[in-house]
XYZ file of C-alpha atoms in Angstrom:
538
model
C 107.743 90.354 57.249
C 109.870 93.174 58.653
C 110.810 93.060 62.324
C 109.648 95.868 64.564
C 112.521 97.055 66.747
C 111.383 98.367 70.096
C 113.975 100.646 71.670
C 115.186 99.669 75.130
C 115.926 102.017 77.998
C 119.330 102.056 79.674
C 118.220 99.788 82.527
C 117.013 97.113 80.109
C 120.236 97.445 78.110
C 122.325 96.968 81.275
C 120.296 93.937 82.397
C 120.497 92.279 78.979
C 124.245 92.925 78.775
C 124.791 91.358 82.213
C 122.721 88.316 81.267
C 124.507 87.933 77.913
C 127.961 88.165 79.528
C 127.053 85.752 82.300
C 127.509 88.296 85.090
C 124.149 87.062 86.396
C 122.170 83.996 85.356
C 118.806 85.492 86.288
C 117.225 88.787 87.355
C 116.208 89.594 90.896
C 115.135 93.059 92.027
C 113.615 94.554 95.165
C 111.413 97.496 96.120
C 112.826 98.884 99.406
C 110.595 101.624 100.905
C 111.077 102.898 104.437
C 107.866 102.278 106.444
C 107.688 105.844 107.794
C 104.849 107.161 105.641
C 102.435 106.350 102.850
C 103.553 105.705 99.278
C 103.018 108.563 96.831
C 102.751 108.732 93.049
C 106.541 109.032 92.750
C 106.865 105.600 94.337
C 104.584 104.225 91.609
C 107.346 104.770 89.066
C 109.888 102.911 91.209
C 107.381 100.090 91.751
C 106.767 99.813 87.998
C 110.513 99.739 87.301
C 111.438 97.266 90.070
C 108.560 94.847 89.559
C 108.252 95.481 85.819
C 111.856 94.554 84.992
C 111.643 91.420 87.103
C 108.490 90.411 85.215
C 109.976 91.230 81.815
C 113.025 89.027 82.323
C 111.269 86.169 84.088
C 112.812 87.029 87.447
C 111.542 87.861 90.902
C 111.075 91.034 92.928
C 110.927 91.186 96.713
C 109.270 93.808 98.858
C 111.924 94.721 101.418
C 110.988 97.198 104.106
C 113.922 99.402 105.111
C 113.357 99.406 108.880
C 116.807 100.625 109.934
C 115.411 103.691 111.733
C 112.894 102.433 114.335
C 112.193 105.925 115.706
C 110.141 106.816 112.590
C 108.605 103.504 111.539
C 105.180 101.982 112.143
C 103.281 98.795 111.282
C 100.474 101.015 109.927
C 102.778 102.123 107.120
C 103.874 98.547 106.373
C 100.247 97.477 105.862
C 99.549 100.525 103.666
C 102.617 99.870 101.498
C 101.571 96.265 100.889
C 98.019 97.339 100.011
C 99.223 99.973 97.519
C 101.541 97.565 95.685
C 98.784 94.963 95.357
C 96.364 97.647 94.179
C 98.790 98.639 91.411
C 98.675 95.027 90.238
C 102.131 93.777 91.240
C 103.084 90.682 93.213
C 106.235 90.221 95.230
C 108.138 86.981 95.681
C 108.815 87.565 99.385
C 108.146 90.230 102.004
C 111.446 90.917 103.727
C 112.885 93.514 106.092
C 116.291 95.092 106.440
C 116.054 93.877 110.051
C 116.138 90.296 108.686
C 119.796 91.030 107.919
C 120.779 92.844 111.132
C 122.985 89.922 112.237
C 124.678 89.777 108.812
C 125.179 93.542 108.717
C 126.606 93.562 112.250
C 129.082 90.796 111.372
C 130.156 92.810 108.337
C 130.814 95.831 110.556
C 132.962 93.722 112.873
C 134.804 92.317 109.852
C 135.629 95.842 108.638
C 136.962 96.740 112.104
C 139.179 93.648 112.101
C 140.439 94.619 108.624
C 141.329 98.091 109.873
C 138.612 99.562 107.618
C 136.308 100.942 110.348
C 136.767 102.775 113.633
C 134.735 104.083 116.570
C 134.609 107.877 116.646
C 133.845 110.018 119.723
C 133.305 113.266 117.791
C 129.874 114.866 118.129
C 127.583 115.169 115.108
C 128.492 118.854 114.753
C 132.209 118.079 114.970
C 131.927 115.347 112.357
C 130.235 117.832 110.030
C 132.968 120.419 110.565
C 135.722 117.841 110.000
C 134.107 116.613 106.763
C 135.172 119.647 104.741
C 133.365 121.088 101.732
C 133.032 120.421 98.017
C 136.163 122.525 97.441
C 138.127 121.707 100.614
C 139.225 118.243 101.793
C 138.118 116.961 105.166
C 140.264 116.477 108.252
C 140.891 113.123 109.868
C 139.256 112.520 113.239
C 141.683 112.324 116.175
C 140.112 108.914 116.916
C 140.806 107.542 113.428
C 144.078 105.893 114.485
C 142.587 103.778 117.292
C 143.837 100.213 117.335
C 141.736 97.352 116.047
C 141.477 95.960 119.584
C 140.241 99.265 121.015
C 137.683 99.648 118.204
C 136.378 96.106 118.730
C 136.050 96.743 122.469
C 134.268 100.087 122.027
C 131.909 98.721 119.379
C 131.015 95.824 121.666
C 130.336 98.262 124.515
C 128.172 100.356 122.146
C 126.246 97.167 121.343
C 125.884 96.307 125.028
C 124.170 99.642 125.685
C 126.927 101.216 127.750
C 126.799 104.600 125.980
C 124.047 107.166 125.419
C 122.589 108.112 122.042
C 125.082 110.145 120.015
C 128.033 109.404 122.309
C 129.894 107.379 119.678
C 129.494 106.175 116.096
C 131.195 103.595 113.925
C 132.707 105.049 110.753
C 134.155 103.427 107.641
C 137.807 104.346 107.116
C 138.015 105.410 103.473
C 139.393 108.801 102.349
C 138.848 112.183 104.005
C 140.198 113.897 100.880
C 137.826 112.192 98.460
C 136.025 114.588 96.080
C 132.864 112.604 96.911
C 131.714 113.674 100.390
C 129.959 110.329 100.848
C 133.364 108.627 100.859
C 134.835 110.796 103.632
C 134.655 108.212 106.391
C 130.874 107.827 106.404
C 129.024 106.756 109.537
C 127.914 103.129 109.228
C 126.480 102.504 112.732
C 124.937 104.761 115.359
C 123.624 104.281 118.894
C 119.836 104.406 119.188
C 118.128 103.231 122.355
C 114.782 102.610 120.660
C 112.464 99.627 120.662
C 112.202 98.164 117.177
C 108.792 97.053 115.882
C 110.222 93.646 114.876
C 113.393 93.010 116.890
C 112.187 94.595 120.130
C 115.082 95.635 122.382
C 117.670 93.220 120.953
C 119.646 96.087 119.424
C 120.641 99.536 120.593
C 122.965 100.091 117.625
C 121.494 100.358 114.141
C 123.179 100.437 110.709
C 122.941 103.464 108.457
C 121.048 102.993 105.203
C 124.149 103.342 103.000
C 125.770 100.434 104.851
C 122.715 98.228 105.271
C 121.522 98.640 101.693
C 124.350 96.979 99.693
C 124.732 94.170 102.234
C 120.986 93.464 102.329
C 120.847 93.481 98.518
C 123.720 91.049 98.111
C 122.821 88.661 100.947
C 119.278 88.596 99.548
C 120.527 87.708 96.071
C 119.459 90.923 94.337
C 121.168 91.224 90.960
C 120.112 94.733 89.949
C 119.499 97.268 92.691
C 117.404 99.892 90.903
C 117.080 103.188 92.738
C 116.410 106.866 92.140
C 118.973 109.382 90.974
C 119.787 110.894 94.377
C 121.693 107.677 95.182
C 124.068 108.116 92.241
C 126.649 109.863 94.444
C 126.265 107.033 96.967
C 127.111 104.302 94.449
C 130.905 104.483 95.086
C 130.175 103.744 98.758
C 127.779 100.940 97.764
C 130.513 99.384 95.616
C 133.228 99.985 98.248
C 131.280 98.123 100.929
C 130.752 95.078 98.722
C 134.349 95.088 97.423
C 135.950 95.377 100.871
C 133.703 92.658 102.290
C 134.664 90.428 99.346
C 131.184 89.274 98.388
C 131.358 86.655 95.639
C 128.301 87.878 93.700
C 127.846 91.571 94.521
C 124.671 93.379 93.483
C 124.809 96.134 90.873
C 123.235 99.528 91.555
C 121.627 101.415 88.660
C 119.982 104.829 89.113
C 117.043 106.389 87.283
C 115.417 109.819 87.441
C 112.694 110.385 90.011
C 109.167 111.299 89.022
C 108.503 114.911 89.994
C 104.884 115.914 89.406
C 103.903 119.578 89.510
C 101.234 120.819 91.948
C 101.914 117.679 93.996
C 103.564 117.343 97.394
C 105.671 114.248 98.093
C 107.718 115.390 101.113
C 106.709 113.075 103.966
C 107.353 115.757 106.585
C 105.107 118.244 104.808
C 102.442 115.644 104.072
C 102.454 114.708 107.762
C 101.925 118.373 108.664
C 98.921 118.535 106.302
C 97.442 115.534 108.112
C 98.300 116.581 111.668
C 97.073 120.156 111.160
C 93.757 118.956 109.724
C 94.335 120.701 106.382
C 93.443 117.384 104.747
C 91.266 114.608 106.148
C 94.088 112.046 106.226
C 96.775 110.357 104.145
C 94.057 109.146 101.779
C 92.468 112.550 101.241
C 91.677 112.651 97.489
C 93.739 115.846 97.102
C 96.923 114.148 98.323
C 99.612 112.780 96.029
C 99.571 109.482 97.910
C 98.529 106.325 96.098
C 95.755 105.721 98.621
C 94.522 109.302 98.044
C 94.476 108.781 94.291
C 92.683 105.472 94.737
C 90.025 107.208 96.834
C 89.702 109.937 94.211
C 88.799 107.308 91.628
C 92.118 107.037 89.782
C 92.687 103.521 88.458
C 95.858 101.448 88.827
C 95.857 100.910 85.060
C 95.911 104.684 84.505
C 98.832 105.193 86.891
C 100.801 102.366 85.268
C 100.057 103.832 81.836
C 101.266 107.219 83.101
C 104.541 105.681 84.337
C 104.971 103.925 80.984
C 104.402 107.150 79.040
C 106.974 109.192 80.957
C 109.538 106.427 80.488
C 112.872 105.848 82.202
C 115.340 108.731 82.107
C 118.753 109.604 83.523
C 117.950 113.250 84.261
C 115.346 114.608 86.660
C 112.455 116.593 85.198
C 109.032 117.839 86.252
C 106.018 116.111 84.705
C 102.804 118.063 84.126
C 99.894 116.824 86.240
C 97.629 117.101 83.207
C 99.338 114.051 81.664
C 98.271 111.930 84.645
C 94.736 113.320 84.369
C 94.738 112.455 80.654
C 95.711 108.844 81.427
C 92.944 108.627 84.022
C 90.321 109.954 81.607
C 91.532 107.613 78.860
C 91.145 104.597 81.119
C 87.824 105.602 82.666
C 86.404 106.464 79.252
C 86.956 102.841 78.263
C 85.521 101.223 81.364
C 83.318 103.581 83.419
C 79.527 103.130 83.063
C 77.572 106.239 82.043
C 74.958 107.644 84.400
C 73.054 110.860 85.040
C 73.278 113.111 88.073
C 72.169 116.658 88.816
C 74.484 118.598 91.130
C 72.379 121.784 91.460
C 68.830 120.475 90.992
C 65.764 122.432 90.040
C 62.436 120.647 89.493
C 61.112 120.495 85.937
C 57.395 119.675 85.601
C 56.177 118.414 82.206
C 52.636 119.811 82.243
C 51.159 117.721 79.431
C 52.741 114.428 80.524
C 50.082 112.150 82.118
C 50.105 112.216 85.934
C 51.044 108.885 87.477
C 52.603 107.569 84.268
C 56.223 106.358 84.172
C 58.253 104.819 81.379
C 61.694 103.320 80.964
C 64.213 105.158 78.791
C 67.071 103.060 77.398
C 70.598 104.461 77.706
C 73.950 102.987 76.674
C 75.982 101.684 79.601
C 79.237 102.626 77.846
C 79.506 103.618 74.156
C 83.112 102.318 74.209
C 81.818 98.862 75.122
C 78.693 98.178 73.039
C 78.783 94.577 74.247
C 77.556 95.813 77.637
C 74.282 96.806 76.020
C 71.924 99.311 77.581
C 70.368 100.102 80.908
C 67.160 101.934 81.664
C 66.210 105.031 83.630
C 62.759 106.105 84.740
C 61.013 109.091 83.158
C 57.891 110.735 84.614
C 56.055 114.036 84.826
C 58.461 115.490 87.418
C 62.210 115.393 86.932
C 65.253 117.355 88.085
C 67.525 119.289 85.733
C 70.623 121.399 86.382
C 69.904 124.898 87.593
C 72.351 126.220 84.974
C 70.453 124.422 82.184
C 67.587 126.910 82.489
C 67.494 130.671 82.019
C 64.689 133.216 81.708
C 67.153 135.733 80.283
C 69.645 133.622 78.343
C 72.938 135.022 77.077
C 73.881 134.763 73.428
C 74.724 131.212 72.420
C 72.647 129.639 75.202
C 71.295 126.358 73.815
C 69.564 125.006 76.901
C 66.028 125.433 78.221
C 64.726 129.001 77.893
C 61.557 130.773 76.679
C 62.757 131.029 73.058
C 64.225 127.567 72.445
C 63.207 123.932 72.378
C 65.620 121.507 74.068
C 66.152 117.753 74.081
C 66.055 115.758 77.324
C 68.797 113.133 77.052
C 67.291 109.920 75.618
C 63.725 111.131 76.224
C 61.739 113.952 74.538
C 61.846 117.462 73.124
C 60.452 120.007 75.622
C 59.467 123.692 75.470
C 59.340 126.228 78.293
C 55.879 126.914 79.766
C 56.408 128.919 82.954
C 57.929 129.054 86.470
C 56.759 128.891 90.083
C 58.386 131.163 92.666
C 58.460 131.163 96.448
C 57.593 134.131 98.679
C 61.059 135.621 98.165
C 60.867 135.423 94.392
C 63.165 132.415 93.985
C 62.293 129.923 91.257
C 61.214 126.618 92.815
C 59.795 124.905 89.740
C 60.157 125.230 85.988
C 57.250 124.085 83.831
C 57.407 122.843 80.257
C 55.489 120.839 77.667
C 56.775 117.853 75.701
C 56.321 116.488 72.192
C 55.082 112.868 72.575
C 56.290 112.078 69.042
C 59.915 112.887 69.875
C 60.655 109.910 72.138
C 64.306 108.964 71.978
C 65.284 112.523 71.135
C 64.281 112.576 67.461
C 61.310 114.413 65.917
C 59.309 112.757 63.112
C 58.998 116.073 61.266
C 62.788 116.378 61.095
C 63.131 119.566 63.143
C 66.442 119.966 64.923
C 67.340 121.237 68.372
C 70.847 122.295 69.328
C 70.698 121.639 73.043
C 70.594 118.338 74.964
C 70.403 118.372 78.759
C 70.555 115.562 81.298
C 68.042 114.895 84.040
C 67.022 112.469 86.793
C 63.584 111.351 87.866
C 62.237 113.040 91.006
C 60.488 110.027 92.480
C 63.298 107.460 92.535
C 66.487 109.504 92.265
C 68.622 109.568 95.404
C 69.834 112.616 97.288
C 73.605 112.574 97.761
C 76.511 114.718 98.912
C 79.190 115.451 96.321
C 82.773 116.635 96.792
C 84.394 118.416 93.857
C 88.198 118.353 94.028
C 90.787 120.621 92.496
C 94.551 120.802 92.969
C 95.601 121.249 96.571
C 98.292 123.849 95.801
C 98.306 127.101 93.874
C 102.007 126.815 92.957
C 103.670 124.320 90.632
C 106.378 123.187 93.049
C 104.977 123.219 96.591
C 107.969 121.255 97.911
C 110.393 123.979 96.778
C 108.391 127.075 97.555
C 108.862 127.394 101.288
C 109.774 125.785 104.586
C 107.882 123.050 106.403
C 106.366 125.757 108.608
C 105.063 128.150 105.946
C 104.387 126.075 102.821
C 100.691 125.876 103.732
C 100.332 129.486 102.564
C 100.146 128.038 99.055
C 97.061 125.891 99.754
C 94.271 126.337 97.204
C 91.218 127.529 99.224
C 88.929 126.020 96.581
C 90.635 122.636 96.416
C 87.441 121.080 97.751
C 83.867 122.232 97.170
C 81.168 120.337 99.062
C 77.700 120.139 97.559
C 74.596 118.955 99.396
C 71.221 118.000 97.969
C 72.561 116.624 94.691
C 70.540 113.914 92.947
C 71.755 110.743 91.234
C 69.781 108.341 89.111
C 68.368 105.279 90.877
C 70.436 102.954 88.672
C 73.633 103.869 90.566
C 72.130 104.559 93.974
C 73.395 101.213 95.327
C 76.954 101.531 93.970
C 79.770 100.389 96.248
C 82.735 102.449 97.488
C 85.355 103.060 94.769
C 82.863 102.312 91.945
C 83.481 104.885 89.199
C 81.055 106.489 86.752
C 81.071 109.037 83.999
C 78.253 111.372 84.995
C 77.012 112.797 81.727
C 78.086 116.391 81.123
C 79.694 116.475 84.600
C 82.859 114.384 84.558
C 84.166 111.294 86.319
C 83.059 110.521 89.855
C 83.437 107.629 92.259
C 81.663 106.521 95.408
C 83.611 107.576 98.501
C 84.697 104.965 101.023
C 82.790 106.841 103.745
C 79.482 106.504 101.885
C 76.662 104.732 103.695
C 73.221 103.572 102.507
C 71.815 106.665 104.254
C 74.409 109.121 102.892
């Protein structure tokens, strides 16, 4: 038998090479989001890569919350992040925080000062920027760069003791102000921030910068492969410098991959927060949002999102993925698992004149043609049913194969019917459509072999349930809402028809008691799910 060779992506190749050469004896990864907002679909790719590679190589993956900036973080976001990861179907080994390593990180900063590799700088933020130089011009050394080790230790201790105001001083790594990589031009590694931390309280008033905390946290934690998105590629020399200078015995290895950029989708936390705060959307879990909780509420399945991430693969160059691919994955998954049901969004009453009054019968329908093992369910048929308003016309256009004076039509799973007349109200609006049925055509087939081209769905008047329905479209009219405009004006690109609310819709009694997040394929309508705000009354 011939072997089937499955190609590996560059991350898998790097991991397998490290294992083969004995650089690491096992694989440990981490997913390190900052708890300052809700996870979006782009995070799903990182989650699949971090947790997926750990699973593939029999290793572990930790959830590590990057809480190095307490001014923007909240326990609400921590809870939401944990819920989203579990919903996607992944399991972490431990829940950790960057703040778990604050003592280690602080000791590392002191060690760099003692080695002459870090110094306290009194320049303002604007001055530091002006001294940094440009991509074509080297930076200038700070006048405070030559402070003695003793003076730096004293000033850093006084920063820690809370003697100085926010922004008065920073601790910088002493690397190379002429480096072609701006990240290596004496980057800030600690800043003063008089801010209560949600876990450490008021223990600290100095906090490490992400680029300093990240490599130390990874290595102290035992992470072997620190997998992160492509924007950190230019930061890798700093990552490696920190670990080399601090002489860690088993330093972590950073590997970057391309981010997932999805068109018509907003992932900027600042802009998403504006949508929420300005009431443009109902919240972070609004079904039009690109957040994972919004997609969950919209009825997207975790299996579909994981399939989507698998299909786009792991790349080294950023690209924009078409939203239609995600929608395809969702439809593929729901087609396999969603039960079929009937609903009428714009109901008009259809009265079958020659059907016996008071009689009802059960019509068998397949629960899901993709899963014949589920068998069938039954819906009630009677003299009065609802059909779609658009499935009837007194003056049909060419090619109209639904109910009209000239044509016979099939009621899904029930009978052939023919138009008989209408009832109008005082203003001339049609309130009822009347028809007659062929009793010999039960199940949608006629014994005399005649054919009809049109099949329409319906629900029974007596036991169908009145519901409200929200129809969602893309929130933005432009492909790249993050790039189109500023935080203040990007809302000009909002799609005014991104949500259409329908009242008075009718669903079949068989799904009237469905629970929030239950999904269905409503015949001839599309895929729908029960909203979390649904109640037995509405």
